PDB file of C-alpha atoms in Angstrom:
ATOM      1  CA  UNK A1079     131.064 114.875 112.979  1.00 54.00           C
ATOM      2  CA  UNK A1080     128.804 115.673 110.126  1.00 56.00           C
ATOM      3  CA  UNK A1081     129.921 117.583 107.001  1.00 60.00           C
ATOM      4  CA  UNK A1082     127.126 120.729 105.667  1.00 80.00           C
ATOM      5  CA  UNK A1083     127.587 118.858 101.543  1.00 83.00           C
ATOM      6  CA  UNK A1084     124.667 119.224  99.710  1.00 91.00           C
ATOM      7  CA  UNK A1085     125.788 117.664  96.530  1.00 93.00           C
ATOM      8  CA  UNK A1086     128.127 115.585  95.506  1.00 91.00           C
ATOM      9  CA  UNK A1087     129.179 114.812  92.112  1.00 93.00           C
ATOM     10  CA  UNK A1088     131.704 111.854  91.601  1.00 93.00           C
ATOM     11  CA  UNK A1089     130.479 111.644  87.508  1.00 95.00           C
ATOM     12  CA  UNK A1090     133.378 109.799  85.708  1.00 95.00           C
ATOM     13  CA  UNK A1091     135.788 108.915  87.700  1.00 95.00           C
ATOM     14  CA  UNK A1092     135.588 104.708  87.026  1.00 95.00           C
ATOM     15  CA  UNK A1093     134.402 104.081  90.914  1.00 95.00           C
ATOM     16  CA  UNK A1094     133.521  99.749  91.488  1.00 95.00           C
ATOM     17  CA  UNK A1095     132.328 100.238  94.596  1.00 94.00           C
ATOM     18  CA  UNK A1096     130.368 102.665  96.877  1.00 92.00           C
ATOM     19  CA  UNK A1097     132.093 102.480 100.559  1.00 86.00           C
ATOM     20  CA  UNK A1098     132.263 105.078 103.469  1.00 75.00           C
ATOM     21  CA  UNK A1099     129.496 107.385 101.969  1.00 73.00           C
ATOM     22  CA  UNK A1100     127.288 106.868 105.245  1.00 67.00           C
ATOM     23  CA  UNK A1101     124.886 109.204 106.147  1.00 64.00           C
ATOM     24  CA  UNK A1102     126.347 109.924 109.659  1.00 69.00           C
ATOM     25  CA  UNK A1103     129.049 111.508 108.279  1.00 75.00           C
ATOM     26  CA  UNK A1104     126.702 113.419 105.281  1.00 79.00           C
ATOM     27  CA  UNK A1105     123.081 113.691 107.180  1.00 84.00           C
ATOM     28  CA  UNK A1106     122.450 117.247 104.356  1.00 88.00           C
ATOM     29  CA  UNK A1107     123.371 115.339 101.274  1.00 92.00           C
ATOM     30  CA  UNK A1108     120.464 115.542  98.968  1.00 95.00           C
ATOM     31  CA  UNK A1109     122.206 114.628  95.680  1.00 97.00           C
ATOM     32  CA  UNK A1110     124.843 112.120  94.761  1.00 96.00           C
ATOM     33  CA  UNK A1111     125.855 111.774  91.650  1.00 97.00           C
ATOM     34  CA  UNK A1112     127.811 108.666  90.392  1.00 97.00           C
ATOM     35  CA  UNK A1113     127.235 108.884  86.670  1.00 98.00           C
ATOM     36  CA  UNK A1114     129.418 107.274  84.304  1.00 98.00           C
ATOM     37  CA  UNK A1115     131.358 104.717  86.785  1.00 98.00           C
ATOM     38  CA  UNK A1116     131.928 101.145  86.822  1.00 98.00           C
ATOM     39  CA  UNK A1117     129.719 100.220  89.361  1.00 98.00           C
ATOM     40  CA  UNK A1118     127.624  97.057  89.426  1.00 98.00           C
ATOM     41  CA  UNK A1119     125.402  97.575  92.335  1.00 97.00           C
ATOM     42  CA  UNK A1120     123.234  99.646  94.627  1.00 96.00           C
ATOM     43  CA  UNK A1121     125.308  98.495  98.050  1.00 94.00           C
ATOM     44  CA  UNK A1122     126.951 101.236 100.148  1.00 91.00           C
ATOM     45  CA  UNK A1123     124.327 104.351  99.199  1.00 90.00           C
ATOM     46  CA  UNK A1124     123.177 104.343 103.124  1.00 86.00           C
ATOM     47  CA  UNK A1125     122.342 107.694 103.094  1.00 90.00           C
ATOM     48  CA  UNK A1126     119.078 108.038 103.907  1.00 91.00           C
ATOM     49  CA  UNK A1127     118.695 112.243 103.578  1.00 93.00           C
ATOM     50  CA  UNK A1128     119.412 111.613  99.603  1.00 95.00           C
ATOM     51  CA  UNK A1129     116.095 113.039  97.076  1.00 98.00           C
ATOM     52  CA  UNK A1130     118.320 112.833  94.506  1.00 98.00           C
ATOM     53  CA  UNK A1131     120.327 109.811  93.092  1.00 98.00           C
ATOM     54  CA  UNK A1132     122.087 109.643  89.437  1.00 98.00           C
ATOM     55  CA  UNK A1133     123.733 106.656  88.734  1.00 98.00           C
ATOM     56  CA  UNK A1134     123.352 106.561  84.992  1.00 98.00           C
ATOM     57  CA  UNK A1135     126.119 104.903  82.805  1.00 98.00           C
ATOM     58  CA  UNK A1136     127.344 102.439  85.102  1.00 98.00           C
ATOM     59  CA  UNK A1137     127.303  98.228  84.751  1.00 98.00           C
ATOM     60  CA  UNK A1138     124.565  97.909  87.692  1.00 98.00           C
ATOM     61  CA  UNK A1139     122.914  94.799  88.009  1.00 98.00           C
ATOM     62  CA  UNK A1140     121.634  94.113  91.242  1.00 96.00           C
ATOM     63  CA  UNK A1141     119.588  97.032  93.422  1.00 97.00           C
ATOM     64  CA  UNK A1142     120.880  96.419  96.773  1.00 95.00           C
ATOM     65  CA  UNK A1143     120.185  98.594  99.908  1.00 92.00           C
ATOM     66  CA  UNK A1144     117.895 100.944  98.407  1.00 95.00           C
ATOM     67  CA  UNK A1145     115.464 100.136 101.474  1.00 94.00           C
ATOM     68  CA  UNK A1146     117.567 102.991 103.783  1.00 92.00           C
ATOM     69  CA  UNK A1147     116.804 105.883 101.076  1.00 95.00           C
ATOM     70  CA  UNK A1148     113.551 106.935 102.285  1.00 95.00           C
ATOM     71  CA  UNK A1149     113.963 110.420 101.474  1.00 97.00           C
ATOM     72  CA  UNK A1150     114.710 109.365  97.875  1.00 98.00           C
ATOM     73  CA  UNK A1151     112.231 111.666  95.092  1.00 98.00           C
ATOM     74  CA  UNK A1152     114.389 111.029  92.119  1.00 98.00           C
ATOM     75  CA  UNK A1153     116.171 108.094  91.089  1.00 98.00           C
ATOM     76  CA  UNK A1154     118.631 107.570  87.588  1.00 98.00           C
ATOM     77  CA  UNK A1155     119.349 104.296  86.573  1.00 98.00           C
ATOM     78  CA  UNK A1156     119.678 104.711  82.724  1.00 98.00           C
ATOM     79  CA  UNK A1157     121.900 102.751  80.324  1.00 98.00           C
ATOM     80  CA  UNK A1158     122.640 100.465  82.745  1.00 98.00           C
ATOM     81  CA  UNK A1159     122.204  96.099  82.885  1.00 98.00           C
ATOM     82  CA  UNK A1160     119.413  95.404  85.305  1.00 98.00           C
ATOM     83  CA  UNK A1161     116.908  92.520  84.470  1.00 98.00           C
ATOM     84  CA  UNK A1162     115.088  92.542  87.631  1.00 97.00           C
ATOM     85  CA  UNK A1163     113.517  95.400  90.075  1.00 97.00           C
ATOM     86  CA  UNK A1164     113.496  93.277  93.794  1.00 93.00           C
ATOM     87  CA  UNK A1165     115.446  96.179  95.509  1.00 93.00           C
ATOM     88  CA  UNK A1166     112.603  98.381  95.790  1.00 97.00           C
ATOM     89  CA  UNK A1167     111.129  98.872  99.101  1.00 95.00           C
ATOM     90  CA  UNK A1168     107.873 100.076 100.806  1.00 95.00           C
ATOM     91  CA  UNK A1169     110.245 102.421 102.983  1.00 95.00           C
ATOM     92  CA  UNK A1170     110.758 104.604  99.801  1.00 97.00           C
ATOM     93  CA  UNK A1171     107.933 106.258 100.396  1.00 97.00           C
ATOM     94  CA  UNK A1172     109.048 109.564  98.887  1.00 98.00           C
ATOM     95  CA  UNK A1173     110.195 107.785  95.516  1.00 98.00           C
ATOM     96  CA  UNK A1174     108.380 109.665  92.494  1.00 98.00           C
ATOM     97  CA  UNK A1175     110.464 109.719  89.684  1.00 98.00           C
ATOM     98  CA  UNK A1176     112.418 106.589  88.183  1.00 98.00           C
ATOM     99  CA  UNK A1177     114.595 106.426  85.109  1.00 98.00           C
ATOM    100  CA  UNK A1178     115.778 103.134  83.708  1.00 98.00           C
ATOM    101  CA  UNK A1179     115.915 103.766  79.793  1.00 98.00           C
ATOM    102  CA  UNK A1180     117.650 101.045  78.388  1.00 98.00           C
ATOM    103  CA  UNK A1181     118.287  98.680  80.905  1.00 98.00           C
ATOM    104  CA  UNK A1182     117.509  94.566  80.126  1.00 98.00           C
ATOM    105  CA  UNK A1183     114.053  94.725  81.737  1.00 98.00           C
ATOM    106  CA  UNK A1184     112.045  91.984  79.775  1.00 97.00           C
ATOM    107  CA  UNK A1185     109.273  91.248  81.841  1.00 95.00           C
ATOM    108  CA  UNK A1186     105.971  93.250  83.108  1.00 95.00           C
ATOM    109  CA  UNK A1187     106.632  91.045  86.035  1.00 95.00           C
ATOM    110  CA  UNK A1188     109.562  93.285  86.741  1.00 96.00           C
ATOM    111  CA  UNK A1189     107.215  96.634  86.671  1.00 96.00           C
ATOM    112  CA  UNK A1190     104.571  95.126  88.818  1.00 95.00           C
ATOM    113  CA  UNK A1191     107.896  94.898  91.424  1.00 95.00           C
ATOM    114  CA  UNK A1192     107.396  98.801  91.660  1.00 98.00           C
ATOM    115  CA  UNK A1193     103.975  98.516  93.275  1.00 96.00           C
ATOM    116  CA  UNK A1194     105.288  99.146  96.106  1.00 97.00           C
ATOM    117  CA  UNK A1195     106.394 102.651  95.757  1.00 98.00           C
ATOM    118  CA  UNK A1196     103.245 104.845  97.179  1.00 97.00           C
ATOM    119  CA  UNK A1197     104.686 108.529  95.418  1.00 98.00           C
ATOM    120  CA  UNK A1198     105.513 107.023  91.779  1.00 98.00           C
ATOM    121  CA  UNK A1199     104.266 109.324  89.505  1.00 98.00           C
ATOM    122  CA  UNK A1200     106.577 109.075  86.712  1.00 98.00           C
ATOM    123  CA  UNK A1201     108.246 106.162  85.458  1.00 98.00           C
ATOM    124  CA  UNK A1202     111.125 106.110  82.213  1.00 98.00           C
ATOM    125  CA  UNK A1203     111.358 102.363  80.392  1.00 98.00           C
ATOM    126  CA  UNK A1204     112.492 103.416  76.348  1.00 97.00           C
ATOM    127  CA  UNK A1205     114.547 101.417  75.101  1.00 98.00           C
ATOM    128  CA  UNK A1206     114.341  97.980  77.128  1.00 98.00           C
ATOM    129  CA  UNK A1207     112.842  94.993  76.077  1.00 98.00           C
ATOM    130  CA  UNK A1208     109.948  95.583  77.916  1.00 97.00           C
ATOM    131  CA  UNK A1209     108.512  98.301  76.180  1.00 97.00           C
ATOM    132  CA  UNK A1210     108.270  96.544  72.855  1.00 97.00           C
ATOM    133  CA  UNK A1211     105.160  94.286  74.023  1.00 95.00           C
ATOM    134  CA  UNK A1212     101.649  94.579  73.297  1.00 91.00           C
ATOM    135  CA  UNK A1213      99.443  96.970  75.808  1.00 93.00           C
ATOM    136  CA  UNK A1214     102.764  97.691  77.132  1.00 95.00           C
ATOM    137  CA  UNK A1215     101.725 101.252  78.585  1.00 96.00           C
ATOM    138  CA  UNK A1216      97.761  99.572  79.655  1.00 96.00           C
ATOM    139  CA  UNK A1217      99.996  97.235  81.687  1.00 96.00           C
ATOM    140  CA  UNK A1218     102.239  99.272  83.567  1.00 97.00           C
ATOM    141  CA  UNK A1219      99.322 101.378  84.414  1.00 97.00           C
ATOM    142  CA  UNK A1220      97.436  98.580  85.656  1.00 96.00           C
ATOM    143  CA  UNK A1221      99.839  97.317  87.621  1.00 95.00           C
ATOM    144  CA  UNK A1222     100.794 101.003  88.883  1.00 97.00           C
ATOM    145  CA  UNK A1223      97.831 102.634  88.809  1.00 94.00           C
ATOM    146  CA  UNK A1224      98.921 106.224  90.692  1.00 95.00           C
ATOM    147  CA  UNK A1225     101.474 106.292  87.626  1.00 97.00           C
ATOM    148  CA  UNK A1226     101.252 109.586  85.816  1.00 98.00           C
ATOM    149  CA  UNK A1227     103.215 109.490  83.376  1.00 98.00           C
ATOM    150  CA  UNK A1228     105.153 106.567  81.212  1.00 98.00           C
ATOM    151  CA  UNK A1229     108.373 107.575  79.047  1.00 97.00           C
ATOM    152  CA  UNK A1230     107.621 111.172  78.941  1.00 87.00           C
ATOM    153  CA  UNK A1231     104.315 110.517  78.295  1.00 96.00           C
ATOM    154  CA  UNK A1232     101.228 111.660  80.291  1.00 97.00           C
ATOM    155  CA  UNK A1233      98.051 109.358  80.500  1.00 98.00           C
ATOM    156  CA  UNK A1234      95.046 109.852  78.651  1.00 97.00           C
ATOM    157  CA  UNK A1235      91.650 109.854  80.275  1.00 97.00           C
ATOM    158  CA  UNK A1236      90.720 107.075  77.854  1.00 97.00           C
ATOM    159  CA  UNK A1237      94.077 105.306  78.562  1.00 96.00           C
ATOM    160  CA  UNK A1238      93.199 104.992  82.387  1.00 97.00           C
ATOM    161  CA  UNK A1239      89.713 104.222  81.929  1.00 97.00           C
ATOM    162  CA  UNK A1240      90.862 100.999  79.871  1.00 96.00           C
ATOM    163  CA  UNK A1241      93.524 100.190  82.180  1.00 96.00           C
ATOM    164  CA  UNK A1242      90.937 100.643  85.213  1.00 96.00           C
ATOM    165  CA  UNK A1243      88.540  98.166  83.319  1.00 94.00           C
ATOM    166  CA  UNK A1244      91.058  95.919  82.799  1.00 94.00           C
ATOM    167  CA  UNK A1245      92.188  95.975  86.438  1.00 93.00           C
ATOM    168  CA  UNK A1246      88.522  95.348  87.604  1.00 93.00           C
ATOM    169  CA  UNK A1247      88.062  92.590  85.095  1.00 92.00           C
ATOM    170  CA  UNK A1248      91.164  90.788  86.510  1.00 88.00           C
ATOM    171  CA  UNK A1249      90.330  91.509  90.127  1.00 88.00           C
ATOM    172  CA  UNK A1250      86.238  89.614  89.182  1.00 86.00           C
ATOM    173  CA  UNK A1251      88.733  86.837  87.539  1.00 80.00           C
ATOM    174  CA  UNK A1252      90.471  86.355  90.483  1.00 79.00           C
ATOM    175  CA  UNK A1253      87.391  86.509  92.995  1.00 81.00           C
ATOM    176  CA  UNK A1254      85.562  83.947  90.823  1.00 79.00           C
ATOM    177  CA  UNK A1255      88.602  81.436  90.858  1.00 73.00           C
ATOM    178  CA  UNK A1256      89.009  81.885  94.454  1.00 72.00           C
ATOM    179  CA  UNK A1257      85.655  81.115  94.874  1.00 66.00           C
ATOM    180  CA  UNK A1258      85.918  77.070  92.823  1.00 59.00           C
TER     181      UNK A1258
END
């Protein structure tokens, strides 16, 4: 049996864990929203027909299982606790749009994790530690270079141009080590 549910909205209602939400049973739900729980991780969203997932305000940590949301255009991960981004998969094909405002991201290493997200046009990083260093926006773009926007900002033409040159001068870097 499969339910006709669209959306879902479970905002607020101090939920630890994500269980039985499978998307036999809810093969139309587009958008889940989990906003302002008490979860800690990404496990149990198997629902692969979701574009839209809000899980804002929670105590997340780990991004687990996000490889079976291929569907997924929009994800929400603001004011949250994750450090590290290894629970993004090539299988999210569809992914454009990812929030994580003030989350404990400290590393570009972490961005460059998102490389392999083919649609992601817009990406949200205020407020975490990552987006106090130098070149920070010339970085992400160089490491994401279909990016379109950064923190509500649109590129520049002379913004991509420099982060294009310094993709091309890493790239010769690279060739000419390879090559000793």
């Amino acid at each position: 049996m499969s339910y006709i549910v669209h959306q879902v909205i479970f905002a607020g209602n101090k939920i630890c864990k994500v269980t039985g939400l499978m998307g036999s049973l809810f093969s139309n739900l587009h958008t889940l929203e989990l906003r302002a729980n008490k979860l800690t991780t990404t496990a149990g969203l198997t629902i692969p027909s979701l574009k839209n997932l809000f899980l804002a305000e929670n105590s997340i940590t780990e991004l687990v299982g996000l490889e079976h949301l291929s569907q997924l255009t929009t994800l929400h991960l603001r004011d949250n606790l994750i450090q590290h981004l290894t629970g993004f998969h090539s299988n999210m094909k569809a992914l454009q749009y990812i929030n994580l405002r003030n989350n404990k991201l400290a590393d570009m290493i972490e961005v460059e994790a998102l490389c392999c997200l083919p649609m992601l046009r817009a990406l949200i990083l205020l407020e975490c530690p990552v987006a106090d260093q130098d070149d920070y926006r010339t970085e992400a773009l160089v490491s994401l270079r279909r990016l379109e926007r950064l923190d509500k900002f649109e590129y520049t033409e002379e913004e991509r141009r420099e982060a294009e040159d310094l993709y091309v001068q890493r790239q010769e870097k690279e060739i000419c080590s390879e090559d000793v």
